[in-house]
Short mmCIF file of C-alpha atoms and ligand atoms in Angstrom, two decimals:
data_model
loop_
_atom_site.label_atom_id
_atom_site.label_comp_id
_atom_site.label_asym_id
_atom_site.label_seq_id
_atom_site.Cartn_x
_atom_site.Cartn_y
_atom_site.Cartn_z
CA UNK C 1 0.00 0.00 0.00
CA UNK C 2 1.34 3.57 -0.87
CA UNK C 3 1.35 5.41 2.21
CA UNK C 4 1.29 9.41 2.50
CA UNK C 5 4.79 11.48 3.01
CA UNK C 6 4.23 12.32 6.68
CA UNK C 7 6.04 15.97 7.40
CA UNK C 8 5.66 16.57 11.42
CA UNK C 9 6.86 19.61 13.56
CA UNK C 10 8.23 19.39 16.69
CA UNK C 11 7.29 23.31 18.24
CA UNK C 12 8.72 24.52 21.55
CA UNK C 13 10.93 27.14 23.33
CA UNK C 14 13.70 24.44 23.75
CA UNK C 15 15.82 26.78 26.15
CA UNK C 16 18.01 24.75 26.21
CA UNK C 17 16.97 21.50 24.86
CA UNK C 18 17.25 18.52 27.09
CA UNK C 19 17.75 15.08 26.61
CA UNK C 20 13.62 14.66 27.32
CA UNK C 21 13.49 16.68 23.84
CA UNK C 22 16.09 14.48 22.23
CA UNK C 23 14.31 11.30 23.42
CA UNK C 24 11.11 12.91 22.15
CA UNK C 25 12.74 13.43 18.69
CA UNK C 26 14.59 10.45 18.62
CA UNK C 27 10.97 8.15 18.61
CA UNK C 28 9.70 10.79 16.44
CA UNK C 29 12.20 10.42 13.62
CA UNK C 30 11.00 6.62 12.86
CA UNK C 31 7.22 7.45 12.82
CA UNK C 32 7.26 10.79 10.54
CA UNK C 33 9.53 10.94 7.22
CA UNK C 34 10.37 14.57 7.66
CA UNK C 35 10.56 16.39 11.51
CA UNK C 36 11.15 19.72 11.47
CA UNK C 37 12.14 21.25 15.23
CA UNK C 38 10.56 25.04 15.35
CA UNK C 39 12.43 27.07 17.78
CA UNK C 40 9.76 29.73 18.71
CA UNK C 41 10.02 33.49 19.08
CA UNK C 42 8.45 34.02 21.95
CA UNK C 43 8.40 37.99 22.25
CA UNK C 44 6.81 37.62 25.97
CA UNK C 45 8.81 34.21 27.30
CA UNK C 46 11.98 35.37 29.48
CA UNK C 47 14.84 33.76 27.51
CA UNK C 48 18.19 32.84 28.79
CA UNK C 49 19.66 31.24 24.59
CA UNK C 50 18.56 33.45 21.38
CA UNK C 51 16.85 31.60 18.94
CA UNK C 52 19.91 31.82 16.72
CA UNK C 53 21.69 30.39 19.26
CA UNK C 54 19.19 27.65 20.24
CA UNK C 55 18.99 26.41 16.68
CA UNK C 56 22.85 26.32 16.56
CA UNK C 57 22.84 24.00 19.30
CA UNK C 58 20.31 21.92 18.03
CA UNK C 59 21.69 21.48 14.70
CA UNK C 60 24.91 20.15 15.89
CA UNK C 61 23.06 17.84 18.14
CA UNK C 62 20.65 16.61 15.00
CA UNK C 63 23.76 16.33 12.61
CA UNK C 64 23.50 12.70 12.19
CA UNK C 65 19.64 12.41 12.51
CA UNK C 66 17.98 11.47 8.64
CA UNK C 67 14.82 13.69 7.90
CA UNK C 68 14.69 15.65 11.18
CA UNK C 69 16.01 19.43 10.83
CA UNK C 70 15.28 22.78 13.05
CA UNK C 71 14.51 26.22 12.17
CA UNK C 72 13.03 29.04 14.51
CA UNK C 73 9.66 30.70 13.76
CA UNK C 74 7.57 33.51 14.57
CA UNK C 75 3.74 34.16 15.62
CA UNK C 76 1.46 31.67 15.53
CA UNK C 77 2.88 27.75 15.27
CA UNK C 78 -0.28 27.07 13.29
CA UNK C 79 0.09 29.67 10.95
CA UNK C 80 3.89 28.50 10.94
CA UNK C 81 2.47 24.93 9.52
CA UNK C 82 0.28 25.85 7.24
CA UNK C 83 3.43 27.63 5.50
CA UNK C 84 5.66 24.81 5.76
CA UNK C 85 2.68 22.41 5.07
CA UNK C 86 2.82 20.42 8.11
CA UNK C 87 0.93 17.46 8.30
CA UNK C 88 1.01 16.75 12.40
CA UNK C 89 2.37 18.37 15.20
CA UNK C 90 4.58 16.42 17.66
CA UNK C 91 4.20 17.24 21.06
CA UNK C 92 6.28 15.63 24.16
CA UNK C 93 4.03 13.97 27.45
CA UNK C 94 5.72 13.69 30.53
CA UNK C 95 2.88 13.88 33.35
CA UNK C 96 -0.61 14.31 34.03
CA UNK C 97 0.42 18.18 34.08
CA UNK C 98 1.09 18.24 30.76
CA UNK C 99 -1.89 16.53 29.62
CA UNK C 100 -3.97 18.81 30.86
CA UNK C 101 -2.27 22.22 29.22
CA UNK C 102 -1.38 19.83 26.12
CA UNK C 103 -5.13 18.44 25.78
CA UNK C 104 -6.29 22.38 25.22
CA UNK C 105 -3.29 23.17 23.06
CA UNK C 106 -4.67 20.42 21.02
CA UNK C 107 -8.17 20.76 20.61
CA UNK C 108 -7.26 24.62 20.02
CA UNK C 109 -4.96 23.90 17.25
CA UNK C 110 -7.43 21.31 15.65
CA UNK C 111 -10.15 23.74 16.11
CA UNK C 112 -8.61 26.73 14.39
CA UNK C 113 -6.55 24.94 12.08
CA UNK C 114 -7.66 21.77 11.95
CA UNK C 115 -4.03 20.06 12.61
CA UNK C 116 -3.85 16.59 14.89
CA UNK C 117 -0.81 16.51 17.21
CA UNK C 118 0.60 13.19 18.14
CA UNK C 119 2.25 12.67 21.81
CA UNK C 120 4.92 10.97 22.69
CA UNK C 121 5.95 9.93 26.07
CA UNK C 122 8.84 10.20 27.35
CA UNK C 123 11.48 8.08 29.01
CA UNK C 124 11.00 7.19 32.82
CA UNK C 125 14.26 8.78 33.40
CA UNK C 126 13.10 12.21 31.96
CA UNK C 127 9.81 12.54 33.22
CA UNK C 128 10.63 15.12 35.47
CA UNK C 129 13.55 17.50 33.18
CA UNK C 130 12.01 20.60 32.12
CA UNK C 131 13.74 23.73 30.52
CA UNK C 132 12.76 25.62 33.31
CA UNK C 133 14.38 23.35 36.09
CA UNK C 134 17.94 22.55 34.34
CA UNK C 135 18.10 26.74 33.83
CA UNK C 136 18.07 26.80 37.39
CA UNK C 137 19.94 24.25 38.49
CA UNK C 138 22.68 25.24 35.91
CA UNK C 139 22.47 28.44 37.41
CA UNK C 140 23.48 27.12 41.08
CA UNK C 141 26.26 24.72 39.42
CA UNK C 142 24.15 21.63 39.75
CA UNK C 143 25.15 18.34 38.27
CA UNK C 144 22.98 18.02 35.13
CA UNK C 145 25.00 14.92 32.91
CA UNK C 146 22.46 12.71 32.89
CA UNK C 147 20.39 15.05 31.73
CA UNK C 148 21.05 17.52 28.52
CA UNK C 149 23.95 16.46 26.34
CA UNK C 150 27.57 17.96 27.52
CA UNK C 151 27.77 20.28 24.81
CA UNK C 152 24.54 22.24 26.39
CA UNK C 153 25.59 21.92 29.75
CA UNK C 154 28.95 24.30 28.34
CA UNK C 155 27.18 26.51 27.22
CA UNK C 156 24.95 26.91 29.94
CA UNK C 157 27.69 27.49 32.45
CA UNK C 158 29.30 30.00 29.76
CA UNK C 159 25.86 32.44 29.87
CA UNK C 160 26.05 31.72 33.75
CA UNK C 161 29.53 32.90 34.08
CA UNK C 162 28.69 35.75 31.82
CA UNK C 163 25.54 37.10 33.34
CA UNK C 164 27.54 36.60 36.82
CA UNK C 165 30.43 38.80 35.71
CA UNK C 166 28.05 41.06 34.50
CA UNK C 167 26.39 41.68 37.95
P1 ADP L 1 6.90 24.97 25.27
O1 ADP L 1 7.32 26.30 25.82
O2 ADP L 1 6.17 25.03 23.97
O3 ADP L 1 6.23 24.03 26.26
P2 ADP L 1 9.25 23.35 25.63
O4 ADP L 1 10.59 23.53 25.00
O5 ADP L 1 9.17 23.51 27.10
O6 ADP L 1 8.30 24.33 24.89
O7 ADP L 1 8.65 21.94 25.23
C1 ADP L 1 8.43 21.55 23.91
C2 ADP L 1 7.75 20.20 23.91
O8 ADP L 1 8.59 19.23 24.50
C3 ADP L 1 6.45 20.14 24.71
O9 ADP L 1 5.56 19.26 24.07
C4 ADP L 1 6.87 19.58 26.03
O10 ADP L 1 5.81 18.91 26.69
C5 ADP L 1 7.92 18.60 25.57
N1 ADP L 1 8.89 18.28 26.61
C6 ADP L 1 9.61 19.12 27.37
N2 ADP L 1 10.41 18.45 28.22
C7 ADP L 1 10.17 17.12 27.99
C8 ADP L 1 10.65 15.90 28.55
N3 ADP L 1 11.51 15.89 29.55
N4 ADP L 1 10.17 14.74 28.04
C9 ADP L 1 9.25 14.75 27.06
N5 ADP L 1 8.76 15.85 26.49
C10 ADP L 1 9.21 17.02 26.94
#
């Protein structure tokens, strides 16, 4: 049977990304046969990375992934597929919490768009890494290597160092 290209987006803030995204991206890869990561330009989010530089670090951390590539968008992510003519959007489940913000996201995007998002759980061991928390921690010195790849963790403690200086 002939079965449809399937082009999926993965949208986020990815500040940095963690190894919860990468696990998310790495099941994604086999079920879609294009991923596209959308870095997005949040103009009221408080961001630590640019956009330029978040999609820097994700490309080198994608280099060897077939049919999965990242670019950074603005406004609306549905608007944002439409353009790129997205057929699904890929979104990442690690609790109940999520499923409750993720279930609206969802019927919103189907309702004004009418694009279905596929979850994906994530690993046991990442069910609890979030942007937010490894920003933080970073920002105290925390161990984070099990956590986001050591190239991230660099240049996390490089903007730390920086902003501290700067103070
Ligand atoms: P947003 O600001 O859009 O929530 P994030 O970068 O925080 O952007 O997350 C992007 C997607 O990745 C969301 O679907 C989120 O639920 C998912 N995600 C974040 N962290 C994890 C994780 N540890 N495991 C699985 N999915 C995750």
């Amino acid at each position: 049977m002939n079965r449809k290209f399937v082009r999926a987006v993965f949208p986020g803030s990815f500040d940095p990304i963690t190894n919860g995204h990468l696990d998310v991206i790495n099941r994604g890869m086999k079920l879609f046969d294009e991923l596209i990561i959308a870095v997005g330009r949040s103009p009221i989010k408080n961001q630590l990375f640019t956009p330029e530089e978040r999609v820097e670090m994700i490309t080198e951390l994608i280099a060897d992934m077939p049919g999965v590539m990242v670019e950074s968008f603005r406004g609306l992510m549905v608007e944002y597929a439409r353009r790129r003519k997205v057929d699904v959007i890929l979104r990442g489940l690690r609790s109940l919490t999520d499923v409750q913000y993720e279930f609206q996201l969802a019927m919103t995007n189907r309702a004004v768009a009418g694009l279905e998002t596929v979850f994906i759980m994530t690993s046991e061991q990442y069910g609890f890494t979030s942007s937010t928390l490894i920003r933080e921690v970073a920002s105290l010195g925390g161990d984070l290597s099990n956590l986001i790849p050591t190239g991230i963790y660099e240049r996390l403690q490089q903007r730390f160092d920086k902003l501290r200086n700067r103070n």
